[in-house]
XYZ file of C-alpha atoms in Angstrom:
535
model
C 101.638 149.202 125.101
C 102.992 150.882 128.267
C 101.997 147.736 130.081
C 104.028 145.952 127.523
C 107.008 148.700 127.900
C 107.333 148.439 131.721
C 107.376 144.632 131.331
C 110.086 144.575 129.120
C 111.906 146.761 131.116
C 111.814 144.872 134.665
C 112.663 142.265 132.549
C 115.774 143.585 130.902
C 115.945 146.606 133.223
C 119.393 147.397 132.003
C 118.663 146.157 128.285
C 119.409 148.536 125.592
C 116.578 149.809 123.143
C 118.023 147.912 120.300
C 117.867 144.739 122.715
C 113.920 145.757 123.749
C 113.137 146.301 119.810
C 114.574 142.875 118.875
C 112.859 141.226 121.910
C 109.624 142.517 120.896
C 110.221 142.114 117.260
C 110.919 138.535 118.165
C 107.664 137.973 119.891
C 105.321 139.159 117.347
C 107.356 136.811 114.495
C 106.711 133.982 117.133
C 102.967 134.802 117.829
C 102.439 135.045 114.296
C 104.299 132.369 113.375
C 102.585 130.201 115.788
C 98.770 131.932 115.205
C 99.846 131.012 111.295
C 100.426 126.934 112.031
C 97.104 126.578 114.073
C 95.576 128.482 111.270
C 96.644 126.492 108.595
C 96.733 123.058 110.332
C 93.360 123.178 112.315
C 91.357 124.908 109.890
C 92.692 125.790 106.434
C 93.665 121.993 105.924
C 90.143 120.248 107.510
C 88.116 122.444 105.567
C 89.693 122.851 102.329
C 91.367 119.394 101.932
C 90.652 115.736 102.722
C 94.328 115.335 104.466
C 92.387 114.881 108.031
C 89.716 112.403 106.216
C 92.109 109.725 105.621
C 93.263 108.345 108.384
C 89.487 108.196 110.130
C 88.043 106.207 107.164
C 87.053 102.716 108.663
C 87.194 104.281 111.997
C 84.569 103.965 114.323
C 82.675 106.822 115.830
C 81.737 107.251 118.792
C 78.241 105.123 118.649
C 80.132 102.199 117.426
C 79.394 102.659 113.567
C 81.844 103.001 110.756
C 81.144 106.325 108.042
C 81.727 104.474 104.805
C 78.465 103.177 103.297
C 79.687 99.252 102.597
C 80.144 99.226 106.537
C 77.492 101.432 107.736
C 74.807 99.506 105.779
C 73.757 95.689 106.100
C 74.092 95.933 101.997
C 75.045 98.076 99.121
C 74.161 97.646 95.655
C 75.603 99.561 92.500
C 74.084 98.813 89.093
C 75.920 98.977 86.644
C 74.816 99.825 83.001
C 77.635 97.559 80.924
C 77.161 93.683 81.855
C 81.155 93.316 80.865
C 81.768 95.251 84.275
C 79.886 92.653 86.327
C 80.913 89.876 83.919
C 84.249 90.094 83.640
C 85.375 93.395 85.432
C 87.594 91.822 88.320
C 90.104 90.576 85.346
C 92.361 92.642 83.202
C 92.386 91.967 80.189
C 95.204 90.655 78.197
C 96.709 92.970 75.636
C 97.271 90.164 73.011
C 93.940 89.739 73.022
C 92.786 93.419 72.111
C 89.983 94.089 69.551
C 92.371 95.990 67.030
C 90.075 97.768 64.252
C 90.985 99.787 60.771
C 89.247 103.143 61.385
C 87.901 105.248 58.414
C 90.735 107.253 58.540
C 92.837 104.667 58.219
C 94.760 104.271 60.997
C 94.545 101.346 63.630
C 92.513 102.118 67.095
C 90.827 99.269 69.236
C 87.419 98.636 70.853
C 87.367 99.128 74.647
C 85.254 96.873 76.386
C 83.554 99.652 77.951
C 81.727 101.769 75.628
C 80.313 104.187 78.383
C 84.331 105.256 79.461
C 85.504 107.749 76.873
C 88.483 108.092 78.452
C 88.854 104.349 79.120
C 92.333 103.508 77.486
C 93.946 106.776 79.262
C 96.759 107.510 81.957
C 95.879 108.685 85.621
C 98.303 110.996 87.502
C 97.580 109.723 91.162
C 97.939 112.195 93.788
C 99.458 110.468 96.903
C 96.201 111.396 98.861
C 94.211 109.295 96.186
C 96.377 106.300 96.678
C 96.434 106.747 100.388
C 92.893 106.617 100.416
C 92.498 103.698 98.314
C 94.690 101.597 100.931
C 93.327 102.994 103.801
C 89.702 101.987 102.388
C 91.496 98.743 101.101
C 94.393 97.131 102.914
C 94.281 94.646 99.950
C 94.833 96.778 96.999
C 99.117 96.290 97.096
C 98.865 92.647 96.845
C 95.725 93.078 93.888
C 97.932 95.150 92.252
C 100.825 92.440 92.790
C 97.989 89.648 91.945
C 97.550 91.287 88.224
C 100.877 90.308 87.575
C 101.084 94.341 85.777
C 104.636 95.119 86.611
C 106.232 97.501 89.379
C 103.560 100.179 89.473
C 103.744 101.830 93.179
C 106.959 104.672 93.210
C 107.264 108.209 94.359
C 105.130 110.180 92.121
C 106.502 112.247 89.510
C 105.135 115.045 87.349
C 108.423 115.569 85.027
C 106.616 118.950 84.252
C 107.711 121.201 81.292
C 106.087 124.176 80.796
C 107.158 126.482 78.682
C 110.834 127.465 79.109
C 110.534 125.709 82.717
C 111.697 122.395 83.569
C 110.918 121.174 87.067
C 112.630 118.959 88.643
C 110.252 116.577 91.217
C 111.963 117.287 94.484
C 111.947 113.294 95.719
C 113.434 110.309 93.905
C 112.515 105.905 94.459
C 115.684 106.276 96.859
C 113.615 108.685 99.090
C 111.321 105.996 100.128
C 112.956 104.515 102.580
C 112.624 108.199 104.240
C 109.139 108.507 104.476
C 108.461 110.282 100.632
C 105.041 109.563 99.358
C 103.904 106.651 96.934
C 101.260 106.639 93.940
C 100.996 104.113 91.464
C 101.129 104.589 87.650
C 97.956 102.807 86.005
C 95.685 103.198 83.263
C 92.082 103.801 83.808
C 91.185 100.750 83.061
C 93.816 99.490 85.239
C 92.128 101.294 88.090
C 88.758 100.181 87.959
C 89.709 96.431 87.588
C 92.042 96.906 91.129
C 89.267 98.956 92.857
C 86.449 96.620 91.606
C 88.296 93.765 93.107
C 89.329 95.275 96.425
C 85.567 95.711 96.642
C 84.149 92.051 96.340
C 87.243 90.315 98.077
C 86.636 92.870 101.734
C 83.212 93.569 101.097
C 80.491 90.663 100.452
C 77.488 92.557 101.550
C 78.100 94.742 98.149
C 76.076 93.751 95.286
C 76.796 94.418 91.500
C 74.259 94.304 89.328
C 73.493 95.134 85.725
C 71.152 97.485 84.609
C 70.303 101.102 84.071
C 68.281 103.367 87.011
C 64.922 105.102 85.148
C 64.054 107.009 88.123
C 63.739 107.343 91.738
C 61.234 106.505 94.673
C 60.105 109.036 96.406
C 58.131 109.889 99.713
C 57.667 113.157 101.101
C 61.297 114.610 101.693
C 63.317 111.304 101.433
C 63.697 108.668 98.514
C 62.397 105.485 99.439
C 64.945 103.866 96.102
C 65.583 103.282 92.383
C 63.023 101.896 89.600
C 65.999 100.364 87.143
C 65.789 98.094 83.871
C 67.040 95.097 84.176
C 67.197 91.610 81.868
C 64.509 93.795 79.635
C 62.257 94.515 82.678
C 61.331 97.543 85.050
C 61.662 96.955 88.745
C 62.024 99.039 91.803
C 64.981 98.857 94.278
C 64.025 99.691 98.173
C 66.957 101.963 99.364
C 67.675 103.579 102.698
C 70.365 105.950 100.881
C 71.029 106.616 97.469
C 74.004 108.082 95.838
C 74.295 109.324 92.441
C 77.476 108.711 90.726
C 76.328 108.652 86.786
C 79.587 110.922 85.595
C 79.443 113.435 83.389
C 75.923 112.854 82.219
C 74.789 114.142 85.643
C 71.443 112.685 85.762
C 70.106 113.361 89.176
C 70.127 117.195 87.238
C 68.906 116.124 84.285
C 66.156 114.109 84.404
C 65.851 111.986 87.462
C 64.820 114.821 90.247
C 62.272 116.593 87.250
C 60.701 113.437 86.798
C 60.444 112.728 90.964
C 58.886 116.356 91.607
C 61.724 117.615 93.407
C 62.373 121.323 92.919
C 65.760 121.801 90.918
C 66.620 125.599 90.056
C 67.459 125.657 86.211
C 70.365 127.369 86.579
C 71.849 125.043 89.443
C 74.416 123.963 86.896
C 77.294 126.162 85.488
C 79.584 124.574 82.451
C 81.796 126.624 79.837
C 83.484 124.644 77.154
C 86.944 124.337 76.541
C 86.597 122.172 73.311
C 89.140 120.053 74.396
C 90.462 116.985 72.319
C 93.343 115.518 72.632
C 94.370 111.549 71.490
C 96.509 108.734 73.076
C 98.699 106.370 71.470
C 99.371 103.084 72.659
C 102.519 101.141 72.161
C 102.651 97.687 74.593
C 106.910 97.465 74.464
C 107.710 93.516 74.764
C 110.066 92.562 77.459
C 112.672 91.703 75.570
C 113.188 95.068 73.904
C 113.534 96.569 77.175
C 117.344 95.995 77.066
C 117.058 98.405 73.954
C 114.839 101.112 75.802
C 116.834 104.521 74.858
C 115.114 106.397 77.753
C 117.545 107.299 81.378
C 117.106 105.061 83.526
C 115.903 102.216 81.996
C 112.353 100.710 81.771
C 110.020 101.149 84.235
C 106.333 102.793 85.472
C 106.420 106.563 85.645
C 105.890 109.680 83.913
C 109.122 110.473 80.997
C 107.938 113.726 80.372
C 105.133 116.249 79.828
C 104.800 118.868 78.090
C 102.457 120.996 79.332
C 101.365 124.692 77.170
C 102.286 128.101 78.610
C 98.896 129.469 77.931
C 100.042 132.800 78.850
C 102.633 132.484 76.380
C 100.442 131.441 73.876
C 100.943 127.607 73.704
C 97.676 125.374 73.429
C 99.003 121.813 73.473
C 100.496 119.231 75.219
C 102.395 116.000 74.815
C 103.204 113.874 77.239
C 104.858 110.077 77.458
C 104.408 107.862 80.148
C 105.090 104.336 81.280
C 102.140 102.447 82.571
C 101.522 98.312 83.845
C 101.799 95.810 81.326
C 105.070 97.413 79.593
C 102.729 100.291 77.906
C 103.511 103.582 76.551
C 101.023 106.150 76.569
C 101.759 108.996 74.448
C 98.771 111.279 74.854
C 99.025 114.959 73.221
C 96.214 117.552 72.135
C 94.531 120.410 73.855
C 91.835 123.305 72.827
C 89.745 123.382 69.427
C 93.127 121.301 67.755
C 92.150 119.462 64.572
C 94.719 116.854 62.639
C 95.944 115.210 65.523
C 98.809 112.797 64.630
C 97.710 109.233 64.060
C 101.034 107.593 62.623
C 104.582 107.732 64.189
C 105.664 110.247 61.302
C 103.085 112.610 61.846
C 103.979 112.429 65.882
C 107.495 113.640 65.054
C 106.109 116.181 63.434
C 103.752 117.322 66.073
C 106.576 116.864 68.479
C 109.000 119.097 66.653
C 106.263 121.698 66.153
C 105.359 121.619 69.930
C 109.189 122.036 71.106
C 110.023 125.116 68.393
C 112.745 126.706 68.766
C 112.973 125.004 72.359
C 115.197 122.309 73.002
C 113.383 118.924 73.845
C 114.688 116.142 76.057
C 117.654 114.761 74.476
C 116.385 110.972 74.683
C 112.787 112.145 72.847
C 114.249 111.589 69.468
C 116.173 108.461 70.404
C 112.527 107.414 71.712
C 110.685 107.720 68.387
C 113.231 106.089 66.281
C 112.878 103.092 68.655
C 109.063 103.312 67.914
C 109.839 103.688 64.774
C 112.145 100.607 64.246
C 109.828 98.183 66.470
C 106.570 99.704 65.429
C 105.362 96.237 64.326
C 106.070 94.552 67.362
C 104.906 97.420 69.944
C 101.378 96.654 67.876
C 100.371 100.822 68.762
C 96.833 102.155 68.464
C 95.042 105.453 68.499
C 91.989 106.394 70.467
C 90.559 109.798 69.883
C 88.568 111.766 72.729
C 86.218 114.554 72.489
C 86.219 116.077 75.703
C 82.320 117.334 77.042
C 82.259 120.761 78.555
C 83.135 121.337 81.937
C 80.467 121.468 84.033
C 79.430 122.324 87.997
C 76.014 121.364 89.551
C 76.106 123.695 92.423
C 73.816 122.006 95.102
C 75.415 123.025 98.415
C 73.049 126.330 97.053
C 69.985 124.352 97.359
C 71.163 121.590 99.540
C 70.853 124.479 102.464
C 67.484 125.058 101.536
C 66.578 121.436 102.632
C 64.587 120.878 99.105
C 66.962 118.026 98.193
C 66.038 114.526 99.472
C 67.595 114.387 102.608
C 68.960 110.265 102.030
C 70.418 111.568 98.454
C 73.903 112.706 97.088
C 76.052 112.739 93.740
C 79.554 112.191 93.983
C 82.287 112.650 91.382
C 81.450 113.739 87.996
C 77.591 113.541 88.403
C 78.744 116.503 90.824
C 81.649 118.398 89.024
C 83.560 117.654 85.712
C 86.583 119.474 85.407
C 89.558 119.386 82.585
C 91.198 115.552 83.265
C 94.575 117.310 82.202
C 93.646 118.865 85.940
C 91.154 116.520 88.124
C 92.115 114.103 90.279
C 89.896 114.871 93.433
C 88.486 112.805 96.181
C 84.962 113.879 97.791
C 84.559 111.959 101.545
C 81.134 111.788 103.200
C 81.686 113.483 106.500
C 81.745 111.150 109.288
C 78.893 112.115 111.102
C 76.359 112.834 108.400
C 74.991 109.208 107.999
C 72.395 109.590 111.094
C 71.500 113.486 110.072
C 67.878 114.166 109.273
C 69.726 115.986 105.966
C 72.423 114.454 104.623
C 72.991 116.407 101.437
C 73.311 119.657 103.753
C 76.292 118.552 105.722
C 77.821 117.190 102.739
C 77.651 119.811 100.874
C 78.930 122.469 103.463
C 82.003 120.540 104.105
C 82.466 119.787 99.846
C 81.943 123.056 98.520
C 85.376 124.694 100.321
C 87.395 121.623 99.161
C 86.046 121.594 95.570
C 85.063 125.435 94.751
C 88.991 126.516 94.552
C 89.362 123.471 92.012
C 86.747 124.675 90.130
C 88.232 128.244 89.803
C 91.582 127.320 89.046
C 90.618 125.037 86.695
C 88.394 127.242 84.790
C 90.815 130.257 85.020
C 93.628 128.566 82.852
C 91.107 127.222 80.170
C 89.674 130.469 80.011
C 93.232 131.703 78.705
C 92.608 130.076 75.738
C 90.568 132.327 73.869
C 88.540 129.715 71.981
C 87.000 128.611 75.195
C 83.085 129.252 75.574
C 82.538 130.848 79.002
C 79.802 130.149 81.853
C 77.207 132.107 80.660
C 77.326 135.960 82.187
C 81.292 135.707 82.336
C 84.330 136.597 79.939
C 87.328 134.816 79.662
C 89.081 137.585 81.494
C 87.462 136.301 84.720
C 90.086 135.108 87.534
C 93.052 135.562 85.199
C 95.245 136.534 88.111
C 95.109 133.120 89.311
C 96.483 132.267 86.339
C 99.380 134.563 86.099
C 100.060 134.251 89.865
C 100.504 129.981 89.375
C 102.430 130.506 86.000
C 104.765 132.873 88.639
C 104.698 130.280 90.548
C 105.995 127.769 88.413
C 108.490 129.978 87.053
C 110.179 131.079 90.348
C 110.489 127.363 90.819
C 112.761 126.618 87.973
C 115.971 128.322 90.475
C 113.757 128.459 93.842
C 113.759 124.832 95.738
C 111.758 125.974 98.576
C 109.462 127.652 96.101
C 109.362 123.874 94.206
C 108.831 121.887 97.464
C 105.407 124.032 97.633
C 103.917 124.000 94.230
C 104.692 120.379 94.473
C 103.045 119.515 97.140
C 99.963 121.974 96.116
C 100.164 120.177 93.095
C 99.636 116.813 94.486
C 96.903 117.066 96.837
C 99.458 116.972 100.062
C 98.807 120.432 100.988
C 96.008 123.317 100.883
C 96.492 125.445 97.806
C 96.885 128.581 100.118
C 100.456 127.657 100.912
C 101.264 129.224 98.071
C 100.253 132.675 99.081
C 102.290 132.390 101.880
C 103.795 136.151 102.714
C 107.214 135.093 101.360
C 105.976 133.578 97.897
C 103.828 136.040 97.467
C 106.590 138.724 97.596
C 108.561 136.510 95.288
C 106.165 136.577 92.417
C 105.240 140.203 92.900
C 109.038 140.792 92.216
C 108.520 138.338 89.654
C 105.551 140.048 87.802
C 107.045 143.343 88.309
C 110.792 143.146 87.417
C 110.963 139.771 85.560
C 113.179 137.917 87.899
């Protein structure tokens, strides 16, 4: 410091104190200022999102090849369990033409061509990051989705959140486009897999689709040598050079597959807990002609209207939310936690919408909405899908991957990795560039995953556990990581009169920054005030 003193005073030799203090003042708020961007941009955001991934997918390294498997490999294969997929899965199919069916309860729900999906006729919320990645890995997919003839999908994406006594306004509108605001489209799931399906085979040739179901794997000292599968009522095995598991929810590489190969898999690799989440979504395909008549602002078109999302800490369990997806469809989807009775008629909706409002006010056009339902009901031809949500659950192998006792040519990806609460997951996992010519892949992998998917898991657990008919992971109580809770609910609730609070959960909130912006010193401060004086 008197180093630092006798500089400042040769500099400003006939400087005031007041003028020294502010000078030095100054300096630290610039060093930390600065020492707080190279934090957050060189290492908070590499290792805890995939922002950096994007833009190097399809990019060579520096030995020439390309990190994405249908590039780095002379072929690919995925087999597929439902022939439909290979048979028909680069079509969508045509409303009219729908499988409608009288359910014993009595209402009307229809038969999804894929019987595996349980969440098949459902509406994704598409971070910009997951749409960004889909046309980085596929130029194509605009014009596909432009091809399927499904309407004006791609916008700025929009949440329309209400939660609780908040209502947040998204901070960019369609006319912010033009100025650089992020895209997403609005489509269904099965939507999605129809436009990814055929991005694949139209850049792609080498991959190869093919029906069956994998019974095992091949396996040779520390590697697997490929798949033994059943296909047209026969066993055969499948040579494979790398082999990625991506069997969802039913996690098999866990659950069978590496028990029956010999390799070593701790039985307490995977941790789930059990919301008992149901929920249901109603259908209603609104013909072009009654869009004229549409009593919602702003007229007809792809986005989010509203949703309703529960204060848990307030005590609120459900949700209901309406949104406008391709093909002129409404998706009304509503449930949440250990609900029974869901509504399965337009009458009993208005009910469960006025009971999920109470004494709050709800948008003035929802009413207006319903009796439009109501009146065209016969023409909108609506159907009811129920889904029974299976526990959450995380198979933890970055703990064993480091351990080298996993095959080193082996991962699982998505769900066959980590399912979380779909009111909550949207995530992308990227294969780090330079793992393909490691000696362990599942190490690398792993190590960069577990930063970028760990905080999802936590967050996501912590607000089901505020329901208090959740079943906890096993050795936990639902009190565990509450604060995370409170703090975001804060968060949300500064927002409602704080725009530069907003413009940060936002972005959080869709993937287009690191979740530790919001524990930035001056949020922070803002919901401690919040938590402590109410305002």
């Amino acid at each position: 410091m008197p180093a630092l003193n006798e500089w400042i005073c040769k500099l400003h030799p006939s400087g005031s104190v007041a003028a020294k203090t502010l000078f030095v003042a100054a300096s630290v708020v610039a060093v930390y200022k600065l020492s707080g961007h190279v934090l957050r941009e060189y290492i908070i955001i590499p290792k805890t999102t995939i922002l950096k991934d994007i833009d190097i997918l399809h990019t060579a390294r520096r030995d020439g090849k390309i990190p994405v498997c249908a590039d780095h490999f002379e072929s690919v294969m995925i087999i597929e369990a439902e022939a439909w997929a290979n048979e028909h899965g680069t079509e969508l199919p045509r409303t009219e033409e729908r499988a409608y069916r009288t359910t014993p309860g009595g209402y009307q729900t229809v038969t999804a061509p894929r019987a595996r999906i349980i969440q098949y006729y459902f509406g994704n919320l598409f971070q910009p990051t997951v749409y960004s990645t889909f046309t980085r890995l596929f130029p194509c997919v605009p014009g596909i989705i432009d091809e399927l003839n499904i309407g004006s999908t791609v916008g700025v994406p929009k949440m329309k959140l209400a939660y609780g006594d908040a209502n947040l306004e998204d901070p960019y509108t369609d006319d912010d486009i033009k100025a650089g605001a992020p895209i997403s489209p609005c489509l269904t799931r099965e939507a999605t897999e129809i436009v990814l399906r055929k991005a694949v085979k139209k850049t792609h040739p080498n991959v190869i689709f093919k029906t069956g179901t994998v019974h095992g794997l091949l396996r040779e000292g520390d590697s697997l040598t490929g798949v033994t599968i059943r296909a047209d009522g026969a066993k055969a095995d499948i040579k494979a050079n790398f082999v990625v598991d991506a069997t969802g929810p039913t996690q098999m590489s866990y659950t069978k597959w590496f028990q029956n190969a010999g390799v070593p898999t701790p039985p307490d690799l995977r941790v789930q807990y059990d919301p008992i989440l149901r929920y249901t979504v109603s259908i209603w395909t609104i013909p072009t002609h009654l869009h004229s008549k549409w009593p919602v602002p702003g007229g007809f078109q792809c986005g989010p209207l509203s949703l309703k999302n529960c204060d848990i800490e307030a005590g609120e369990s459900q949700v209901l939310a309406f949104v406008v997806a391709e093909n002129n469809q409404l998706l009304v989807n509503f449930g949440g936690p250990c609900v029974s009775d869901l509504p399965h008629s337009l009458p009993e909706l208005r009910e469960y919408t006025k009971n999920i409002y109470g004494d709050r006010k709800p948008p003035d056009w929802i009413s207006p909405l319903l009796d439009f339902m109501e009146e065209y009901e016969e023409e909108c031809k609506p159907f009811w899908v129920d889904i029974r949500v299976p526990p959450m659950s995380w198979v933890q192998w970055h703990k064993t991957a480091k351990n080298g006792t996993l095959p080193k040519n082996w991962i699982a990806v998505g769900d066959a990795n980590m399912n979380l609460n779909p009111l909550y997951d949207t995530v992308l996992r990227s294969i780090p560039a330079s793992c393909m010519e490691l000696p362990n892949i599942p190490q690398l992998f792993y190590k960069r995953q577990n930063p970028r998917v760990s905080s999802l898991w936590d967050s996501s657990r912590a607000n089901d556990y505020g329901w208090p008919t959740t079943i906890p992971v096993a050795g936990e109580d639902l009190s565990c990581n509450s604060w995370i809770r409170k703090y975001g609910r804060s968060c949300i609730m500064l927002a409602r009169e704080d725009p530069h609070v907003l413009m940060v959960w936002w972005h959080v909130a869709m993937q287009l920054a690191p979740g530790t912006d919001l524990f930035a010193p001056w949020i922070a401060l803002k919901v401690a005030r919040y938590q402590l004086l109410g305002w």
